[in-house]
Coordinates of C-alpha atoms in Angstrom, one line a residue:
X30 CA -34.7 -15.4 22.4
X31 CA -36.0 -12.3 20.9
X32 CA -34.4 -13.1 17.5
X33 CA -33.9 -16.4 15.8
X34 CA -32.9 -16.3 12.1
X35 CA -31.5 -19.0 10.0
X36 CA -30.4 -18.2 6.4
X37 CA -28.4 -19.5 3.5
X38 CA -25.4 -18.0 1.8
X39 CA -24.5 -19.1 -1.7
X40 CA -21.9 -16.9 -3.5
X41 CA -20.4 -16.6 -7.0
X42 CA -23.0 -18.8 -8.7
X43 CA -21.7 -17.9 -12.1
X44 CA -24.9 -19.1 -13.7
X45 CA -24.4 -20.2 -17.3
X46 CA -27.1 -21.7 -19.4
X47 CA -25.5 -24.3 -21.8
X48 CA -25.5 -22.1 -24.9
X49 CA -23.8 -19.2 -23.1
X50 CA -20.8 -21.1 -21.6
X51 CA -17.5 -19.7 -22.8
X52 CA -14.9 -22.4 -23.0
X53 CA -11.2 -21.8 -22.7
X54 CA -8.6 -24.3 -21.6
X55 CA -7.3 -22.6 -18.5
X56 CA -10.5 -21.6 -16.8
X57 CA -10.9 -22.6 -13.2
X58 CA -14.6 -22.4 -13.1
X59 CA -16.8 -25.4 -13.9
X60 CA -19.6 -23.2 -15.2
X61 CA -21.2 -26.3 -16.6
X62 CA -22.4 -27.3 -13.2
X63 CA -23.6 -23.9 -12.2
X64 CA -27.3 -24.7 -12.7
X65 CA -27.5 -28.2 -11.1
X66 CA -25.2 -27.2 -8.3
X67 CA -27.5 -24.3 -7.5
X68 CA -30.6 -26.5 -7.7
X69 CA -29.0 -28.8 -5.1
X70 CA -28.4 -25.9 -2.8
X71 CA -32.0 -24.6 -3.2
X72 CA -33.4 -28.1 -2.4
X73 CA -31.4 -28.3 0.7
X74 CA -32.3 -24.8 1.9
X75 CA -36.0 -25.5 1.2
X76 CA -35.8 -28.6 3.4
X77 CA -34.2 -26.5 6.2
X78 CA -37.0 -23.9 5.9
X79 CA -34.6 -21.0 6.0
X80 CA -35.8 -17.5 6.4
X81 CA -34.0 -16.1 3.4
X82 CA -31.0 -16.6 1.0
X83 CA -28.2 -14.2 0.6
X84 CA -26.1 -14.1 -2.7
X85 CA -23.0 -11.8 -2.4
X86 CA -22.5 -11.3 -6.1
X87 CA -21.3 -12.9 -9.3
X88 CA -24.7 -14.3 -10.1
X89 CA -23.9 -15.0 -13.7
X90 CA -21.0 -16.1 -15.8
X91 CA -20.5 -12.8 -17.5
X92 CA -23.5 -10.7 -17.3
X93 CA -25.5 -12.3 -20.1
X94 CA -29.1 -11.1 -20.3
X95 CA -30.5 -14.6 -20.6
X96 CA -28.6 -15.8 -17.5
X97 CA -29.8 -12.9 -15.4
X98 CA -33.4 -13.6 -16.7
X99 CA -33.1 -17.3 -15.9
X100 CA -31.9 -16.6 -12.3
X101 CA -34.5 -14.0 -11.6
X102 CA -37.3 -16.3 -12.5
X103 CA -35.8 -19.2 -10.6
X104 CA -35.5 -17.0 -7.5
X105 CA -39.0 -15.8 -7.9
X106 CA -40.2 -19.4 -7.6
X107 CA -38.6 -20.0 -4.3
X108 CA -40.6 -20.4 -1.0
X109 CA -38.2 -17.9 0.8
X110 CA -37.0 -14.4 0.0
X111 CA -33.6 -13.9 -1.7
X112 CA -31.3 -10.8 -1.5
X113 CA -28.6 -10.2 -4.1
X114 CA -26.0 -7.7 -4.9
X115 CA -23.8 -7.5 -8.2
X116 CA -20.4 -9.0 -8.6
X117 CA -17.8 -7.9 -11.2
X118 CA -19.1 -10.6 -13.6
X119 CA -22.6 -9.4 -13.3
X120 CA -22.0 -5.8 -14.6
X121 CA -18.7 -6.2 -16.6
X122 CA -19.3 -3.3 -18.9
X123 CA -20.7 0.2 -18.3
X124 CA -23.2 0.0 -21.2
X125 CA -25.0 -3.1 -22.6
X126 CA -22.9 -4.5 -25.5
X127 CA -25.2 -7.1 -26.8
X128 CA -23.4 -9.9 -24.8
X129 CA -23.7 -8.4 -21.2
X130 CA -26.1 -6.0 -19.5
X131 CA -25.0 -2.6 -18.6
X132 CA -23.9 -1.4 -15.2
X133 CA -27.1 0.5 -14.6
X134 CA -29.4 -2.3 -15.8
X135 CA -28.8 -4.6 -12.9
X136 CA -31.5 -3.4 -10.4
X137 CA -34.2 -3.8 -13.1
X138 CA -33.5 -7.5 -13.2
X139 CA -33.8 -8.0 -9.4
X140 CA -36.6 -5.8 -8.2
X141 CA -38.0 -8.6 -6.1
X142 CA -34.7 -9.4 -4.5
X143 CA -33.8 -6.3 -2.5
X144 CA -33.9 -3.5 -5.0
X145 CA -37.6 -2.6 -5.1
X146 CA -38.0 0.6 -6.9
X147 CA -34.4 1.7 -6.5
X148 CA -32.2 2.4 -9.5
X149 CA -29.0 2.5 -7.6
X150 CA -26.9 -0.7 -7.2
X151 CA -27.1 -0.6 -3.4
X152 CA -30.1 -0.8 -1.1
X153 CA -31.3 -1.5 2.5
X154 CA -34.2 -3.7 3.6
X155 CA -35.7 -5.1 6.8
X156 CA -35.1 -8.8 7.3
X157 CA -37.0 -9.1 10.5
X158 CA -38.2 -6.8 13.3
X159 CA -34.9 -5.2 14.6
X160 CA -32.8 -6.7 11.8
X161 CA -31.6 -4.8 8.7
X162 CA -29.6 -5.8 5.6
X163 CA -27.4 -3.2 4.0
X164 CA -26.4 -4.3 0.5
X165 CA -23.4 -2.4 -1.0
X166 CA -22.2 -2.2 -4.6
X167 CA -18.4 -2.5 -5.0
X168 CA -18.2 -2.5 -8.8
X169 CA -17.1 0.8 -10.3
X170 CA -15.3 1.9 -13.6
X171 CA -12.4 4.3 -13.4
X172 CA -11.7 7.1 -16.0
X173 CA -10.1 4.5 -18.4
X174 CA -13.3 2.3 -18.3
X175 CA -11.5 -0.3 -16.2
X176 CA -13.5 -2.2 -13.6
X177 CA -12.4 -1.7 -10.1
X178 CA -13.4 -2.7 -6.5
X179 CA -14.5 0.5 -4.8
X180 CA -17.4 2.0 -2.9
X181 CA -18.0 5.5 -4.2
X182 CA -18.3 8.6 -2.0
X183 CA -22.1 9.1 -2.6
X184 CA -22.7 5.4 -1.4
X185 CA -20.4 5.9 1.7
X186 CA -22.5 9.0 2.6
X187 CA -25.7 7.1 2.1
X188 CA -24.3 4.2 4.3
X189 CA -23.4 6.6 7.1
X190 CA -26.9 8.2 7.0
X191 CA -28.6 4.9 6.9
X192 CA -26.6 3.4 9.8
X193 CA -27.4 6.5 11.8
X194 CA -31.1 6.0 11.1
X195 CA -30.9 2.3 12.1
X196 CA -28.9 2.6 15.2
X197 CA -31.2 0.4 17.3
X198 CA -31.2 -2.5 14.7
X199 CA -28.9 -5.4 14.2
X200 CA -27.1 -4.8 10.9
X201 CA -25.9 -7.3 8.3
X202 CA -23.8 -6.0 5.5
X203 CA -23.1 -7.7 2.2
X204 CA -20.7 -6.6 -0.5
X205 CA -18.9 -8.6 -3.2
X206 CA -15.3 -7.6 -2.7
X207 CA -13.4 -8.6 0.5
X208 CA -12.9 -5.9 3.1
X209 CA -10.6 -7.8 5.3
X210 CA -7.7 -9.9 4.2
X211 CA -8.3 -13.7 3.8
X212 CA -4.8 -14.7 2.7
X213 CA -1.5 -13.3 4.0
X214 CA -0.7 -9.9 2.7
X215 CA -3.7 -10.0 0.4
X216 CA -3.7 -6.2 0.0
X217 CA -0.2 -6.2 -1.2
X218 CA 0.1 -9.2 -3.5
X219 CA -0.7 -8.7 -7.2
X220 CA -2.9 -11.8 -7.2
X221 CA -4.8 -11.1 -4.0
X222 CA -5.3 -7.4 -4.0
X223 CA -7.7 -7.4 -7.0
X224 CA -10.1 -9.3 -4.7
X225 CA -9.8 -6.6 -2.0
X226 CA -12.0 -3.5 -1.9
X227 CA -9.7 -0.7 -2.9
X228 CA -11.0 1.7 -0.1
X229 CA -11.7 -0.9 2.5
X230 CA -10.2 1.1 5.3
X231 CA -12.7 3.9 4.8
X232 CA -15.6 1.5 4.7
X233 CA -14.3 -0.3 7.8
X234 CA -14.0 2.9 9.8
X235 CA -17.7 3.7 9.0
X236 CA -18.9 0.1 9.9
X237 CA -16.9 0.0 13.1
X238 CA -18.3 3.3 14.3
X239 CA -21.8 2.0 13.9
X240 CA -20.9 -1.3 15.8
X241 CA -21.6 -3.4 12.6
X242 CA -20.3 -6.9 13.3
X243 CA -21.2 -9.1 10.3
X244 CA -20.1 -8.6 6.7
X245 CA -20.8 -11.3 4.0
X246 CA -18.6 -11.2 0.9
X247 CA -17.6 -13.4 -2.1
X248 CA -15.3 -12.9 -5.1
X249 CA -12.3 -14.7 -3.8
X250 CA -13.8 -18.3 -4.2
X251 CA -12.5 -19.6 -0.9
X252 CA -14.0 -20.5 2.4
X253 CA -12.6 -18.1 5.0
X254 CA -13.7 -16.0 8.0
X255 CA -11.6 -13.1 8.9
X256 CA -11.8 -10.9 12.0
X257 CA -10.5 -7.5 12.9
X258 CA -11.5 -5.1 15.5
X259 CA -14.9 -6.6 16.1
X260 CA -15.8 -7.1 12.5
X261 CA -16.2 -10.6 10.8
X262 CA -15.8 -10.8 7.0
X263 CA -17.3 -14.1 6.1
X264 CA -16.5 -14.9 2.6
X265 CA -18.0 -17.9 0.9
X266 CA -16.5 -19.9 -1.9
X267 CA -18.1 -20.4 -5.4
X268 CA -20.7 -22.9 -6.4
X269 CA -18.7 -23.5 -9.7
X270 CA -15.3 -23.9 -8.1
X271 CA -13.9 -26.6 -5.7
X272 CA -15.1 -27.4 -3.1
X273 CA -18.6 -26.0 -4.3
X274 CA -19.5 -24.8 -0.8
X275 CA -22.4 -22.9 0.6
X276 CA -23.3 -21.8 4.2
X277 CA -26.2 -21.9 6.6
X278 CA -26.1 -19.1 9.2
X279 CA -27.9 -19.3 12.5
X280 CA -28.3 -15.8 14.2
X281 CA -29.9 -15.4 17.5
X282 CA -30.3 -12.4 20.0
X283 CA -31.4 -12.5 23.6
X284 CA -33.5 -9.9 25.5
X285 CA -30.3 -8.3 26.7
X286 CA -29.2 -7.6 23.1
X287 CA -26.5 -10.2 23.0
X288 CA -26.1 -11.8 19.6
X289 CA -25.0 -15.3 18.9
X290 CA -23.7 -16.6 15.6
X291 CA -23.4 -20.1 14.3
X292 CA -21.9 -20.8 10.9
X293 CA -22.3 -24.3 9.2
X294 CA -20.8 -25.1 5.8
X295 CA -21.9 -27.6 3.3
X296 CA -20.6 -28.9 -0.1
X297 CA -22.4 -29.9 -3.3
X298 CA -21.0 -33.4 -3.7
X299 CA -22.6 -34.6 -6.9
X300 CA -24.7 -33.3 -9.9
X301 CA -25.8 -35.1 -13.0
X302 CA -22.8 -36.1 -15.1
X303 CA -20.5 -35.4 -12.3
X304 CA -21.2 -38.3 -9.8
X305 CA -18.0 -37.4 -7.7
X306 CA -17.9 -33.7 -8.2
X307 CA -15.6 -33.1 -5.3
X308 CA -12.8 -35.4 -6.7
X309 CA -13.3 -34.4 -10.3
X310 CA -13.4 -30.7 -9.4
X311 CA -10.2 -30.8 -7.3
X312 CA -8.4 -32.5 -10.1
X313 CA -9.8 -29.8 -12.6
X314 CA -8.4 -27.1 -10.4
X315 CA -5.1 -28.8 -9.7
X316 CA -4.5 -29.6 -13.4
X317 CA -5.0 -25.8 -14.2
X318 CA -2.9 -24.4 -11.3
X319 CA 0.5 -24.4 -12.9
X320 CA 0.4 -20.9 -14.4
X321 CA -1.3 -19.5 -11.3
X322 CA 1.3 -20.8 -8.8
X323 CA 4.2 -20.0 -11.2
X324 CA 3.0 -16.4 -11.2
X325 CA 2.8 -16.5 -7.3
X326 CA 6.5 -17.8 -7.2
X327 CA 7.9 -15.2 -9.6
X328 CA 6.1 -12.2 -7.9
X329 CA 7.1 -10.5 -4.6
X330 CA 7.9 -11.4 -1.9
X331 CA 9.6 -14.5 -3.5
X332 CA 10.4 -13.1 -6.9
X333 CA 11.9 -16.4 -8.2
X334 CA 13.4 -16.8 -11.6
X335 CA 11.2 -18.5 -14.1
X336 CA 13.3 -21.7 -14.2
X337 CA 13.2 -22.1 -10.4
X338 CA 9.5 -21.2 -10.3
X339 CA 8.8 -24.0 -12.9
X340 CA 10.7 -26.6 -10.8
X341 CA 8.7 -25.9 -7.6
X342 CA 5.2 -25.2 -9.1
X343 CA 4.3 -28.8 -9.7
X344 CA 4.7 -29.5 -6.0
X345 CA 2.0 -26.9 -5.3
X346 CA -0.6 -28.5 -7.6
X347 CA -3.3 -28.7 -4.9
X348 CA -2.2 -25.6 -3.0
X349 CA -5.1 -23.4 -4.0
X350 CA -7.6 -26.2 -3.6
X351 CA -6.6 -26.5 0.0
X352 CA -6.9 -22.7 0.4
X353 CA -10.4 -22.9 -1.2
X354 CA -11.5 -25.5 1.2
X355 CA -10.8 -23.4 4.3
X356 CA -8.8 -24.1 7.3
X357 CA -5.7 -25.3 5.4
X358 CA -2.7 -26.7 6.9
X359 CA 0.6 -26.9 4.9
X360 CA 4.0 -28.6 5.5
X361 CA 6.7 -28.4 2.8
X362 CA 9.8 -29.8 4.5
X363 CA 11.7 -30.1 1.2
X364 CA 11.3 -26.5 0.2
X365 CA 14.2 -24.0 0.8
X366 CA 13.6 -22.1 4.0
X367 CA 12.3 -18.8 2.6
X368 CA 9.9 -20.6 0.3
X369 CA 8.8 -23.1 2.8
X370 CA 8.1 -20.3 5.3
X371 CA 6.1 -18.3 2.8
X372 CA 3.8 -21.1 1.8
X373 CA 3.3 -22.5 5.2
X374 CA 2.3 -19.1 6.4
X375 CA -1.0 -19.7 4.5
X376 CA -1.7 -22.4 7.1
X377 CA -4.7 -21.8 9.4
X378 CA -2.4 -22.3 12.4
X379 CA -0.5 -19.2 11.5
X380 CA -3.5 -16.9 11.0
X381 CA -4.2 -14.2 13.6
X382 CA -7.8 -15.5 13.9
X383 CA -6.5 -18.7 15.6
X384 CA -6.7 -16.7 18.9
X385 CA -10.5 -16.7 18.5
X386 CA -10.4 -20.4 17.6
X387 CA -11.9 -19.1 14.4
X388 CA -12.7 -21.9 12.0
X389 CA -13.5 -21.2 8.3
X390 CA -16.2 -23.7 7.9
X391 CA -17.9 -24.3 11.2
X392 CA -17.9 -21.7 13.8
X393 CA -19.9 -20.4 16.7
X394 CA -19.3 -17.2 18.7
X395 CA -21.0 -14.8 21.1
X396 CA -20.9 -11.4 19.2
X397 CA -21.9 -9.3 22.2
X398 CA -23.0 -5.7 22.0
X399 CA -19.8 -3.7 21.5
X400 CA -16.7 -3.7 19.2
X401 CA -14.7 -5.4 21.9
X402 CA -13.1 -8.8 20.8
X403 CA -15.7 -11.5 20.7
X404 CA -15.6 -14.3 23.2
X405 CA -16.3 -18.1 22.4
X406 CA -19.7 -19.3 23.5
X407 CA -20.1 -20.5 27.0
X408 CA -21.3 -24.1 27.5
X409 CA -24.6 -22.6 28.7
X410 CA -25.0 -20.6 25.5
X411 CA -24.1 -23.6 23.4
X412 CA -26.7 -25.7 25.0
X413 CA -29.2 -22.8 24.6
X414 CA -28.6 -22.7 20.9
X415 CA -28.5 -26.5 20.6
X416 CA -25.2 -26.5 18.8
X417 CA -24.1 -29.8 17.3
X418 CA -21.0 -30.9 15.6
X419 CA -21.3 -30.8 11.7
X420 CA -19.2 -32.8 9.4
X421 CA -18.6 -32.0 5.7

């Protein structure tokens, strides 16, 4: 093998020091476990001796200066490099307001973690000989000052030029917003579309033309791997939301230039004061899901009345928890046909990725050298990569 990399992916840390945690009764995020959950991940990754850690945004609860400062210091103490990008929670305001840092302040907090001397919120860096990371910023503000998911024209031009200059390298891209759909009709649904990059088709065209295969995203707080026209969008759930997952990625390339990818997923199972974090967090999410699923029921394509939605919503208490786990399977035999078909369409068995045998948590694939559809690993390749079954 001419390339052999193993790295961690932990997303949407939402680091909140105790005195900064904002409490409101309906929040999904268990921000109080953010620091101990991240420490658990770091301990495991240190034991694995990974080459680096990738964090695709939402490093902090809401852009608090002290949370950014704490995280930057913690990352500086690690035995491996870390590369970060901003999420919407990291740069929530254009200018500092006394509570959150300003949009342009982000690179200054993370000089050691990809940005170097750059003042833009995007960058590129070499990960290993022949391997390059391109880190994009998807956080912008429109004319009304509202935060949107978008890659601006100047950044797209920089990306095209950078890809042209790195045509002989294996490229990894990271960006906070999703560029492929991870739930049915995500681009159209009022809940799902805010997690999508607004100009994803334009970005995808640039990436496809440069034979980019791997994109790492966050934001949606679910475990999912989407595939379209040769590109894999690997989105990783949040460390402060059930099931508190993170990933270990094994990337290899042979002398012929064929790349092989192996994805393993793990969960933080307990932290101090939360001995059974998985069960407690699932209940936490379920207990707060009623307004969320009621909104889903009352919006297109179902557009149910409020009374009917409130009747059905309790039966969907753990619906989003199952989505967040990855590889969900649903069966609602007691629902009316249209409603049953809609919610069962979120099952993994109905996804287009099923043709690739694409699993959201544990997956291995031969990426090849072109944009043609990837093929599952041959038995010989599996043996060469020493793949083993992994259990959560």
